[in-house]
Tab-separated table of C-alpha atoms in Angstrom:
chain	number	residue	atom	x	y	z
J	522	MET	CA	-6.429	-7.117	-9.686
J	523	ASP	CA	-7.033	-6.569	-13.387
J	524	THR	CA	-10.563	-5.177	-14.048
J	525	GLY	CA	-10.495	-6.369	-17.572
J	526	THR	CA	-12.648	-3.539	-18.617
J	527	GLY	CA	-10.356	-1.873	-21.191
J	528	LYS	CA	-11.021	1.462	-19.426
J	529	THR	CA	-8.783	4.411	-19.741
J	530	ALA	CA	-7.831	7.217	-17.308
J	531	CYS	CA	-5.787	10.448	-17.435
J	532	VAL	CA	-3.892	11.719	-14.577
J	533	ILE	CA	-2.912	15.506	-15.008
J	534	GLY	CA	0.425	16.226	-13.083
J	535	SER	CA	3.282	13.925	-12.064
J	536	GLY	CA	3.724	14.948	-8.449
J	537	PHE	CA	3.793	12.363	-5.674
J	538	GLY	CA	0.109	12.195	-5.548
J	539	GLY	CA	-0.289	12.011	-9.370
J	540	MET	CA	2.286	9.205	-9.805
J	541	ALA	CA	0.899	7.211	-6.712
J	542	LEU	CA	-2.549	7.374	-8.324
J	543	ALA	CA	-1.304	6.375	-11.803
J	544	MET	CA	0.646	3.389	-10.345
J	545	ARG	CA	-2.442	2.222	-8.589
J	546	LEU	CA	-4.709	2.620	-11.793
J	547	GLN	CA	-2.250	0.798	-13.980
J	548	SER	CA	-1.698	-1.950	-11.449
J	549	ALA	CA	-5.502	-2.469	-11.652
J	550	GLY	CA	-5.546	-2.858	-15.400
J	551	ILE	CA	-6.720	0.654	-16.230
J	552	GLN	CA	-4.821	2.117	-19.166
J	553	THR	CA	-3.381	5.322	-17.556
J	554	THR	CA	-1.796	8.182	-19.151
J	555	VAL	CA	0.137	10.817	-17.209
J	556	ILE	CA	0.497	14.399	-18.590
J	557	GLU	CA	2.960	16.665	-17.120
J	558	ALA	CA	3.282	20.374	-18.026
J	559	ARG	CA	6.929	20.939	-17.095
J	560	ASP	CA	10.118	19.590	-18.663
J	561	LYS	CA	10.725	17.201	-15.957
J	562	PRO	CA	8.356	15.157	-13.824
J	563	GLY	CA	7.808	15.486	-10.117
J	564	GLY	CA	5.713	18.530	-9.380
J	565	ARG	CA	7.066	20.033	-6.313
J	566	ALA	CA	9.672	17.333	-6.342
J	567	TYR	CA	11.397	18.866	-9.302
J	568	PHE	CA	15.142	19.139	-9.413
J	569	TRP	CA	17.969	21.207	-10.942
J	570	GLU	CA	21.599	20.220	-11.792
J	571	LYS	CA	24.094	23.091	-11.597
J	572	ASP	CA	27.731	23.079	-11.563
J	573	GLY	CA	27.828	19.249	-10.695
J	574	PHE	CA	25.373	19.964	-7.615
J	575	ILE	CA	21.986	18.271	-7.478
J	576	PHE	CA	19.332	20.549	-5.874
J	577	ASP	CA	15.827	18.942	-4.943
J	578	GLY	CA	13.085	21.496	-5.299
J	579	GLY	CA	10.476	19.617	-3.278
J	580	PRO	CA	9.971	17.524	-0.082
J	581	THR	CA	13.117	16.169	1.427
J	582	VAL	CA	11.751	14.391	4.441
J	583	VAL	CA	10.482	10.741	3.692
J	584	THR	CA	8.282	9.145	6.312
J	585	ASP	CA	6.196	6.111	6.512
J	586	PRO	CA	8.062	3.990	3.831
J	587	PRO	CA	5.297	1.408	3.937
J	588	CYS	CA	2.902	3.661	2.137
J	589	LEU	CA	5.298	3.838	-0.762
J	590	GLU	CA	6.292	0.180	-0.750
J	591	GLU	CA	2.711	-0.633	-1.166
J	592	LEU	CA	2.694	1.073	-4.547
J	593	TRP	CA	4.974	-1.593	-5.866
J	594	SER	CA	3.861	-4.678	-3.919
J	595	ILE	CA	0.132	-4.312	-5.148
J	596	SER	CA	1.439	-5.448	-8.360
J	597	GLY	CA	3.921	-8.013	-6.920
J	598	HIS	CA	6.961	-5.989	-7.267
J	599	ASP	CA	9.621	-4.598	-4.718
J	600	MET	CA	10.380	-0.956	-4.416
J	601	LYS	CA	14.051	-1.725	-3.473
J	602	LYS	CA	14.723	-2.514	-7.121
J	603	ASP	CA	13.933	0.989	-8.053
J	604	VAL	CA	14.614	3.210	-5.090
J	605	GLU	CA	17.199	3.008	-2.236
J	606	LEU	CA	16.082	4.650	0.904
J	607	MET	CA	18.666	5.723	3.471
J	608	LYS	CA	18.129	6.255	7.288
J	609	VAL	CA	18.561	9.825	8.565
J	610	HIS	CA	19.854	10.328	12.203
J	611	PRO	CA	19.081	12.536	13.869
J	612	PHE	CA	15.700	13.265	12.353
J	613	TYR	CA	16.320	17.087	12.867
J	614	ARG	CA	18.789	19.135	14.949
J	615	LEU	CA	16.908	22.119	16.294
J	616	ASN	CA	19.016	25.201	17.146
J	617	TRP	CA	18.070	28.327	18.973
J	618	PRO	CA	19.782	31.900	18.829
J	619	ASP	CA	21.282	31.241	22.417
J	620	GLY	CA	23.206	28.464	20.793
J	621	HIS	CA	21.359	25.560	22.366
J	622	ASN	CA	21.037	22.415	20.156
J	623	PHE	CA	18.383	19.728	20.533
J	624	ASN	CA	18.817	16.516	18.652
J	625	TYR	CA	15.316	15.007	17.840
J	626	SER	CA	15.127	11.360	16.779
J	627	ASN	CA	13.254	8.255	17.861
J	628	ARG	CA	16.134	6.813	20.008
J	629	GLN	CA	14.282	7.063	23.206
J	630	GLU	CA	17.278	7.345	25.666
J	631	GLU	CA	18.957	9.935	23.545
J	632	LEU	CA	15.735	12.035	23.226
J	633	ASN	CA	15.014	11.707	27.038
J	634	GLU	CA	18.512	13.137	27.631
J	635	GLU	CA	17.832	16.014	25.170
J	636	ILE	CA	14.521	16.813	27.055
J	637	ALA	CA	16.045	16.302	30.559
J	638	LYS	CA	18.691	19.067	29.741
J	639	LEU	CA	15.936	21.567	29.337
J	640	GLU	CA	13.433	20.396	31.898
J	641	PRO	CA	13.606	17.014	33.644
J	642	GLU	CA	9.840	16.960	34.379
J	643	ASP	CA	9.091	17.155	30.656
J	644	VAL	CA	10.493	13.684	30.158
J	645	ALA	CA	7.430	12.194	31.820
J	646	GLY	CA	5.229	14.750	29.921
J	647	TYR	CA	6.797	13.600	26.464
J	648	GLN	CA	5.719	10.084	27.270
J	649	ARG	CA	2.187	11.241	27.843
J	650	PHE	CA	2.274	13.286	24.706
J	651	LEU	CA	3.512	10.190	22.663
J	652	GLU	CA	0.465	8.324	23.972
J	653	TYR	CA	-1.749	10.969	22.972
J	654	SER	CA	-0.081	11.122	19.538
J	655	ALA	CA	-0.364	7.413	18.974
J	656	GLY	CA	-4.289	7.557	19.714
J	657	VAL	CA	-4.522	10.462	17.195
J	658	TYR	CA	-2.418	8.522	14.617
J	659	GLU	CA	-4.658	5.386	14.979
J	660	GLU	CA	-7.922	7.602	14.530
J	661	GLY	CA	-6.648	10.212	12.058
J	662	TYR	CA	-4.187	8.273	9.893
J	663	VAL	CA	-4.726	4.582	10.043
J	664	LYS	CA	-8.453	4.724	10.060
J	665	LEU	CA	-9.091	7.941	8.110
J	666	GLY	CA	-6.015	8.799	6.122
J	667	THR	CA	-6.889	6.895	3.017
J	668	VAL	CA	-10.787	7.146	3.073
J	669	PRO	CA	-12.585	9.382	0.943
J	670	PHE	CA	-14.873	11.906	2.581
J	671	LEU	CA	-17.509	12.205	-0.149
J	672	ASP	CA	-20.407	13.601	2.216
J	673	PHE	CA	-20.975	15.265	5.507
J	674	LYS	CA	-22.371	11.992	6.954
J	675	SER	CA	-19.002	10.403	6.584
J	676	MET	CA	-17.499	13.547	8.589
J	677	LEU	CA	-20.056	13.213	11.317
J	678	LYS	CA	-19.188	9.348	11.657
J	679	ALA	CA	-15.553	10.197	12.290
J	680	ALA	CA	-16.396	13.180	14.674
J	681	PRO	CA	-16.921	11.450	17.970
J	682	ALA	CA	-13.460	9.722	17.808
J	683	LEU	CA	-11.683	13.082	16.903
J	684	ALA	CA	-13.807	15.008	19.386
J	685	LYS	CA	-12.477	12.512	22.154
J	686	LYS	CA	-8.955	13.540	21.051
J	687	GLN	CA	-9.930	17.337	21.234
J	688	ALA	CA	-9.360	17.638	17.610
J	689	TRP	CA	-10.465	21.274	17.814
J	690	ARG	CA	-7.500	22.328	19.874
J	691	SER	CA	-4.299	23.381	18.131
J	692	VAL	CA	-1.167	21.445	17.998
J	693	TYR	CA	0.637	23.955	20.067
J	694	SER	CA	-2.116	23.986	22.790
J	695	ILE	CA	-1.957	20.144	23.021
J	696	VAL	CA	1.842	19.958	23.270
J	697	SER	CA	1.812	22.643	25.991
J	698	SER	CA	-0.673	20.776	28.051
J	699	PHE	CA	1.970	17.967	28.385
J	700	ILE	CA	5.158	20.147	28.187
J	701	LYS	CA	6.441	22.942	30.331
J	702	ASN	CA	9.603	24.252	28.597
J	703	GLU	CA	9.202	26.574	25.721
J	704	LYS	CA	11.972	25.177	23.712
J	705	ILE	CA	10.550	21.653	23.937
J	706	ARG	CA	7.189	23.013	23.050
J	707	GLU	CA	8.537	24.405	19.766
J	708	ALA	CA	10.506	21.117	19.185
J	709	LEU	CA	7.331	19.153	19.285
J	710	SER	CA	4.964	21.507	17.536
J	711	PHE	CA	7.062	22.861	14.439
J	712	HIS	CA	6.280	19.738	12.342
J	713	THR	CA	2.893	21.176	11.184
J	714	LEU	CA	4.997	23.928	9.253
J	715	LEU	CA	6.289	21.191	7.061
J	716	VAL	CA	2.746	20.520	5.674
J	717	GLY	CA	1.869	24.300	5.525
J	718	GLY	CA	0.247	24.432	8.909
J	719	ASN	CA	0.502	27.072	11.785
J	720	PRO	CA	1.098	25.114	15.022
J	721	PHE	CA	-1.126	27.612	16.892
J	722	LYS	CA	-4.038	26.967	14.464
J	723	THR	CA	-3.512	23.417	12.942
J	724	SER	CA	-5.619	20.718	14.374
J	725	ALA	CA	-4.199	18.672	17.054
J	726	ILE	CA	-4.853	15.729	14.696
J	727	TYR	CA	-1.536	16.651	13.191
J	728	THR	CA	0.395	15.637	16.279
J	729	LEU	CA	0.093	12.214	14.571
J	730	ILE	CA	3.360	13.137	12.619
J	731	HIS	CA	5.246	12.351	15.891
J	732	LYS	CA	4.068	8.667	15.891
J	733	LEU	CA	4.511	8.370	12.163
J	734	GLU	CA	8.145	9.487	12.605
J	735	LYS	CA	8.822	7.415	15.716
J	736	ASP	CA	7.494	4.169	14.216
J	737	GLY	CA	8.830	4.549	10.741
J	738	GLY	CA	11.810	6.748	10.873
J	739	VAL	CA	12.923	9.610	8.783
J	740	TRP	CA	14.491	8.520	5.402
J	741	TRP	CA	16.426	9.902	2.346
J	742	THR	CA	16.230	8.601	-1.149
J	743	ARG	CA	19.791	7.933	-2.542
J	744	GLY	CA	20.364	10.526	-5.307
J	745	GLY	CA	17.605	12.948	-4.073
J	746	THR	CA	13.840	12.975	-3.741
J	747	ASN	CA	13.707	13.129	-7.469
J	748	ARG	CA	14.950	9.569	-7.537
J	749	LEU	CA	11.928	8.435	-5.856
J	750	ILE	CA	9.869	10.096	-8.502
J	751	ALA	CA	12.158	8.564	-11.124
J	752	GLY	CA	11.603	5.119	-9.499
J	753	MET	CA	7.774	5.568	-9.542
J	754	ILE	CA	7.851	6.466	-13.285
J	755	ARG	CA	9.939	3.476	-13.973
J	756	HIS	CA	7.457	1.106	-12.343
J	757	PHE	CA	4.432	2.812	-13.786
J	758	GLU	CA	5.962	2.377	-17.350
J	759	ARG	CA	6.908	-1.291	-16.693
J	760	LEU	CA	3.444	-1.851	-15.983
J	761	GLY	CA	2.431	-0.383	-19.394
J	762	GLY	CA	1.550	3.190	-18.420
J	763	THR	CA	2.148	6.165	-20.635
J	764	MET	CA	4.063	9.309	-19.677
J	765	MET	CA	3.758	12.664	-21.446
J	766	ILE	CA	6.085	15.384	-20.387
J	767	GLY	CA	6.475	19.066	-21.263
J	768	ASP	CA	2.967	19.477	-22.609
J	769	PRO	CA	0.623	21.428	-20.290
J	770	VAL	CA	-3.045	20.432	-20.231
J	771	ILE	CA	-5.151	23.482	-21.030
J	772	GLN	CA	-8.640	22.120	-21.029
J	773	VAL	CA	-10.540	19.393	-19.540
J	774	HIS	CA	-13.737	19.255	-21.853
J	775	THR	CA	-17.009	18.373	-20.352
J	776	THR	CA	-20.527	17.387	-21.600
J	777	GLY	CA	-23.241	17.465	-18.881
J	778	ASN	CA	-21.867	15.961	-15.802
J	779	LYS	CA	-19.012	14.126	-17.496
J	780	ALA	CA	-15.333	14.939	-18.226
J	781	THR	CA	-14.912	13.755	-21.905
J	782	GLU	CA	-11.724	14.889	-23.405
J	783	VAL	CA	-8.263	16.281	-22.337
J	784	GLU	CA	-6.616	18.850	-24.580
J	785	THR	CA	-2.912	20.082	-24.329
J	786	LYS	CA	-1.177	23.122	-25.503
J	787	SER	CA	0.584	21.127	-28.318
J	788	GLY	CA	-2.899	20.323	-29.753
J	789	PHE	CA	-3.026	16.612	-28.336
J	790	LYS	CA	-6.624	15.781	-27.672
J	791	GLN	CA	-7.863	12.446	-26.317
J	792	ARG	CA	-10.954	11.036	-24.706
J	793	PHE	CA	-10.690	9.118	-21.422
J	794	ASP	CA	-13.257	7.347	-19.253
J	795	ALA	CA	-11.788	9.104	-16.208
J	796	VAL	CA	-9.773	12.234	-15.528
J	797	ALA	CA	-7.826	13.077	-12.319
J	798	SER	CA	-5.987	16.277	-11.581
J	799	ASN	CA	-2.847	16.350	-9.514
J	800	GLY	CA	-2.471	19.926	-10.255
J	801	ASP	CA	-3.173	22.846	-7.947
J	802	ILE	CA	-6.810	22.787	-6.844
J	803	MET	CA	-7.557	26.397	-7.918
J	804	HIS	CA	-5.906	25.828	-11.212
J	805	SER	CA	-7.788	22.598	-11.652
J	806	TYR	CA	-11.126	24.180	-11.374
J	807	ARG	CA	-10.549	27.837	-12.461
J	808	ASP	CA	-8.415	26.942	-15.522
J	809	LEU	CA	-8.667	23.283	-16.514
J	810	LEU	CA	-12.551	23.232	-16.235
J	811	SER	CA	-12.840	26.942	-17.169
J	812	GLY	CA	-15.430	25.766	-19.917
J	813	SER	CA	-17.967	24.378	-17.409
J	814	LYS	CA	-20.236	26.040	-14.810
J	815	ARG	CA	-18.794	23.709	-12.213
J	816	GLY	CA	-15.367	24.908	-12.706
J	817	LYS	CA	-16.466	28.595	-12.397
J	818	ASP	CA	-18.513	27.901	-9.226
J	819	GLN	CA	-15.962	25.845	-7.580
J	820	ALA	CA	-13.159	28.587	-8.284
J	821	LYS	CA	-15.366	31.150	-6.777
J	822	SER	CA	-15.997	29.004	-3.610
J	823	LEU	CA	-12.138	28.085	-3.215
J	824	SER	CA	-11.157	31.759	-3.579
J	825	ARG	CA	-12.874	32.243	-0.085
J	826	LYS	CA	-10.795	29.687	1.527
J	827	LYS	CA	-7.518	30.074	3.301
J	828	PHE	CA	-4.348	29.008	1.594
J	829	SER	CA	-1.161	27.909	3.294
J	830	PRO	CA	1.943	30.377	3.125
J	831	GLY	CA	4.536	30.497	0.446
J	832	LEU	CA	8.255	29.445	0.911
J	833	PHE	CA	11.356	31.300	-0.044
J	834	VAL	CA	14.245	28.795	-0.801
J	835	VAL	CA	17.917	29.511	-1.185
J	836	HIS	CA	19.723	26.707	-2.949
J	837	PHE	CA	23.499	26.765	-2.641
J	838	GLY	CA	26.685	24.685	-3.210
J	839	LEU	CA	29.683	25.166	-1.241
J	840	GLU	CA	33.348	24.283	-1.043
J	841	GLY	CA	34.159	21.976	1.546
J	842	THR	CA	32.296	19.385	3.744
J	843	TRP	CA	30.560	19.689	7.027
J	844	PRO	CA	30.206	16.372	8.863
J	845	GLY	CA	29.155	18.440	11.967
J	846	ILE	CA	26.004	19.772	10.255
J	847	PRO	CA	23.325	17.086	10.253
J	848	HIS	CA	20.984	16.375	7.227
J	849	HIS	CA	18.193	18.387	8.723
J	850	MET	CA	18.253	21.472	10.925
J	851	ILE	CA	15.774	23.986	12.244
J	852	LEU	CA	17.441	27.342	13.029
J	853	PHE	CA	14.732	28.985	15.395
J	854	GLY	CA	14.695	32.760	15.288
J	855	PRO	CA	14.152	34.921	18.324
J	856	ARG	CA	10.295	34.781	18.069
J	857	TYR	CA	7.938	31.744	17.646
J	858	LYS	CA	4.283	32.770	17.799
J	859	GLY	CA	5.070	36.444	16.711
J	860	LEU	CA	6.877	35.146	13.561
J	861	LEU	CA	3.909	32.840	12.707
J	862	ASP	CA	1.440	35.640	13.118
J	863	ASP	CA	3.364	37.729	10.719
J	864	ILE	CA	3.443	34.974	8.248
J	865	TYR	CA	0.017	33.626	8.470
J	866	ASP	CA	-2.134	36.742	9.724
J	867	ASN	CA	-0.229	40.018	9.293
J	868	GLY	CA	1.162	39.613	5.717
J	869	VAL	CA	4.448	41.338	6.476
J	870	LEU	CA	8.096	40.289	5.664
J	871	PRO	CA	9.633	40.125	9.254
J	872	GLN	CA	13.358	41.148	10.107
J	873	ASP	CA	13.689	37.798	11.755
J	874	PHE	CA	13.010	34.234	10.504
J	875	SER	CA	13.152	30.563	11.241
J	876	ILE	CA	15.221	28.615	8.814
J	877	TYR	CA	14.909	24.967	7.750
J	878	LEU	CA	18.421	24.035	6.587
J	879	HIS	CA	18.781	20.951	4.367
J	880	HIS	CA	22.140	19.560	3.989
J	881	PRO	CA	21.784	16.066	1.955
J	882	THR	CA	25.516	15.536	1.214
J	883	VAL	CA	26.058	14.535	4.819
J	884	THR	CA	24.058	11.499	4.236
J	885	ASP	CA	24.564	11.130	0.315
J	886	PRO	CA	27.870	12.699	-0.918
J	887	SER	CA	26.592	11.961	-4.463
J	888	MET	CA	24.528	15.165	-4.355
J	889	ALA	CA	27.655	17.399	-4.951
J	890	PRO	CA	31.046	17.018	-6.575
J	891	LYS	CA	33.872	15.569	-4.486
J	892	GLY	CA	34.905	17.764	-1.470
J	893	LYS	CA	31.776	19.936	-2.086
J	894	SER	CA	28.419	20.166	-0.337
J	895	THR	CA	24.780	20.882	-1.298
J	896	PHE	CA	22.485	22.878	0.844
J	897	TYR	CA	19.129	24.699	0.794
J	898	ALA	CA	17.759	27.269	3.313
J	899	LEU	CA	14.101	27.585	3.501
J	900	VAL	CA	11.968	30.124	5.281
J	901	PRO	CA	8.115	30.324	5.293
J	902	VAL	CA	6.717	33.703	4.035
J	903	ALA	CA	3.129	34.927	3.656
J	904	HIS	CA	1.560	34.077	0.310
J	905	MET	CA	1.250	36.457	-2.415
J	906	GLY	CA	-2.433	37.356	-1.410
J	907	LYS	CA	-1.135	38.603	1.924
J	908	LEU	CA	2.281	39.803	0.891
J	909	PRO	CA	2.150	41.342	-2.599
J	910	VAL	CA	5.822	42.209	-2.841
J	911	ASN	CA	7.974	42.179	-6.133
J	912	TRP	CA	9.953	39.070	-5.525
J	913	ASP	CA	12.415	40.067	-8.299
J	914	GLU	CA	13.423	43.028	-6.052
J	915	VAL	CA	12.974	41.375	-2.704
J	916	GLY	CA	14.483	37.967	-3.446
J	917	PRO	CA	18.281	38.987	-3.623
J	918	ILE	CA	17.907	40.941	-0.407
J	919	LEU	CA	16.138	38.067	1.433
J	920	GLU	CA	18.623	35.586	-0.047
J	921	LYS	CA	21.580	37.531	1.477
J	922	ARG	CA	19.883	37.851	4.869
J	923	ILE	CA	19.377	34.152	5.007
J	924	LEU	CA	22.850	33.206	3.981
J	925	ASP	CA	24.305	35.842	6.395
J	926	GLU	CA	22.385	34.154	9.259
J	927	VAL	CA	23.524	30.590	8.298
J	928	GLY	CA	27.050	31.998	8.323
J	929	ARG	CA	26.632	33.741	11.732
J	930	ARG	CA	25.270	30.578	13.214
J	931	LEU	CA	27.144	27.716	11.491
J	932	ILE	CA	29.561	28.673	8.509
J	933	PRO	CA	31.492	31.912	9.178
J	934	ASP	CA	32.998	32.042	5.670
J	935	ILE	CA	29.917	31.054	3.817
J	936	HIS	CA	30.049	33.778	1.246
J	937	ASP	CA	33.623	32.957	0.287
J	938	ARG	CA	32.808	29.156	-0.228
J	939	ILE	CA	29.710	29.543	-2.450
J	940	VAL	CA	30.203	27.838	-5.823
J	941	THR	CA	26.613	28.210	-7.080
J	942	LYS	CA	23.533	29.632	-5.739
J	943	PHE	CA	19.968	30.666	-6.680
J	944	HIS	CA	16.712	31.333	-4.938
J	945	TYR	CA	12.983	30.220	-5.491
J	946	ALA	CA	10.247	32.432	-4.458
J	947	PRO	CA	6.473	32.293	-4.166
J	948	SER	CA	6.101	33.997	-7.614
J	949	ASP	CA	8.101	30.958	-8.889
J	950	PHE	CA	5.772	28.423	-7.335
J	951	ALA	CA	2.889	30.574	-8.864
J	952	GLU	CA	4.564	30.521	-12.410
J	953	ASP	CA	6.017	26.997	-12.507
J	954	LEU	CA	3.475	25.008	-10.570
J	955	ASN	CA	0.215	27.216	-11.070
J	956	ALA	CA	0.372	27.390	-7.269
J	957	HIS	CA	-2.667	29.793	-6.435
J	958	LEU	CA	-1.120	32.933	-4.523
J	959	GLY	CA	2.177	31.146	-4.756
J	960	SER	CA	1.023	28.873	-1.821
J	961	ALA	CA	3.431	25.973	-1.258
J	962	PHE	CA	1.079	23.454	0.389
J	963	SER	CA	-2.370	24.390	-1.207
J	964	LEU	CA	-5.249	24.843	1.435
J	965	GLU	CA	-4.324	25.732	4.947
J	966	PRO	CA	-4.726	22.556	7.121
J	967	ILE	CA	-7.084	24.019	9.639
J	968	LEU	CA	-10.061	21.753	10.987
J	969	THR	CA	-12.733	23.708	8.785
J	970	GLN	CA	-10.584	22.889	5.763
J	971	SER	CA	-10.037	18.996	6.625
J	972	ALA	CA	-11.577	15.921	5.477
J	973	TRP	CA	-15.077	16.600	3.976
J	974	PHE	CA	-14.122	20.369	4.128
J	975	ARG	CA	-11.118	19.711	1.840
J	976	GLY	CA	-11.083	19.246	-1.869
J	977	HIS	CA	-13.159	15.938	-2.457
J	978	ASN	CA	-11.277	12.916	-4.078
J	979	ARG	CA	-14.198	12.755	-6.390
J	980	ASP	CA	-15.944	15.841	-7.792
J	981	ASP	CA	-19.543	16.324	-6.413
J	982	VAL	CA	-20.909	17.341	-9.958
J	983	ILE	CA	-18.543	16.057	-12.790
J	984	ASP	CA	-18.830	12.420	-11.656
J	985	ASN	CA	-15.777	11.093	-13.540
J	986	PHE	CA	-13.471	14.056	-12.478
J	987	TYR	CA	-11.194	13.351	-9.449
J	988	LEU	CA	-8.674	15.147	-7.441
J	989	VAL	CA	-5.448	13.835	-5.804
J	990	GLY	CA	-2.652	15.778	-3.835
J	991	ALA	CA	-2.274	18.386	-1.255
J	992	GLY	CA	-5.579	19.962	-1.960
J	993	THR	CA	-7.583	16.963	-1.235
J	994	HIS	CA	-8.146	14.813	2.000
J	995	PRO	CA	-5.987	14.119	3.967
J	996	GLY	CA	-3.526	16.905	2.865
J	997	ALA	CA	0.043	17.855	2.081
J	998	GLY	CA	3.217	15.908	2.731
J	999	ILE	CA	4.362	12.821	1.087
J	1000	PRO	CA	2.201	10.394	3.266
J	1001	GLY	CA	-0.758	12.792	2.905
J	1002	VAL	CA	-0.710	12.875	-0.904
J	1003	VAL	CA	0.054	9.330	-1.261
J	1004	GLY	CA	-2.846	8.613	1.077
J	1005	SER	CA	-5.122	10.840	-1.065
J	1006	ALA	CA	-3.975	8.726	-4.190
J	1007	LYS	CA	-5.172	5.515	-2.339
J	1008	ALA	CA	-8.535	7.073	-1.488
J	1009	THR	CA	-8.985	8.507	-5.073
J	1010	ALA	CA	-7.725	5.288	-6.687
J	1011	GLY	CA	-10.310	3.270	-4.701
J	1012	LEU	CA	-13.229	5.465	-6.102
J	1013	MET	CA	-11.838	5.483	-9.735
J	1014	ILE	CA	-11.280	1.559	-9.897
J	1015	GLU	CA	-14.837	1.032	-8.359
J	1016	ASP	CA	-16.472	3.553	-10.820
J	1017	LEU	CA	-14.670	2.147	-13.804
J	1018	LYS	CA	-15.933	-1.314	-12.958
J	1019	LYS	CA	-19.608	-0.153	-13.441
């Protein structure tokens, strides 16, 4: 695959999208440098070590392992040498305030039993939903997930197939057309929240997540998601790539319609044939390209778009082990649509919440000292544009309320068992990750901000400036950003051959 061109590329940011892109470029013989602002690589997949506990900052659900394995196999290597994936079962346990538990997995008999407990007729409805999901997966993920949408024509070409699947309808609306029971509707529609989308507004295309999980399973990286990033870096460097950590890029210099030079805070300056940003999309245009007209124009345009919510995450380490609490739990609150309206539209901090509880030590005890457990409890909150609260003041109050609720529903003496704890708020996302409005998933994944309407993998004006990550097509989540890397790499490799 070596292009033999002696061309150079810079990737700004070492999140999953940035590293996947860098691995592809380096595998194609393009001398690639990754520049990371923070003291550790990984972007949102950052991690902390405190009191012997390992806390992952970013995505914890790994799906579609083949999209990751390909990053090694394109250069004739095997991912297993660098990364160990462990199966997670059940995928999620969903729990409601009335105490009902629903174990969600791809073991069909078990899942049918879980559905039948709530509504026997919905077993057949679920089968029909799965067929629908498989069709959307084929059209939206297999055919379009790694294809760059560079012009409106490409969007029109894809439109008939997506229209046939009623892509304009919401995930919740499609699920409801197959399923009667409200709890099962919630069980089959909450997934969009894991990529920043409101199930009542996100395009039905996102039901493809079910097919993705059913076929590929849900996985965990031994040692934490941060070990997946570490494995990617190990392979990138093995191929001859260069990593620069702890030196923020402050400017991408341009001349005419070309990006010419990258400058960092430390004073490092280097010319590259191509530059790609895995940074926040607003930060990429407003700050990194602030010296160009294009940067200013695009930042203005982005400021009118809808951004996904923020997240408030409580990390905590406990005395004792909980074999009865699975790896992933969703603790639904008393409201579903009303709570989402408050987060996405009303911009209020509600009294109730739904909690995603992550408990990695049940799968991988190495995440905590012996006899102890690592957890995080995450709740979506409105982004800082809608909810301009002082997180230094609100954070400790919300943290206590979340821990109280986990205690009430699962661990009665939680406060006595806490060894270490800290929280991470939208203001931290804004400060540490340059996340616009503290948004956790970049642009909200609604139909009018998807495919061609999302950030383009190659800029329309600066023709050797590229984007990769959650703000570009196809969107957030590990498979999404790794798909965006494949689309962007294809363009860059092709352009650099010219």
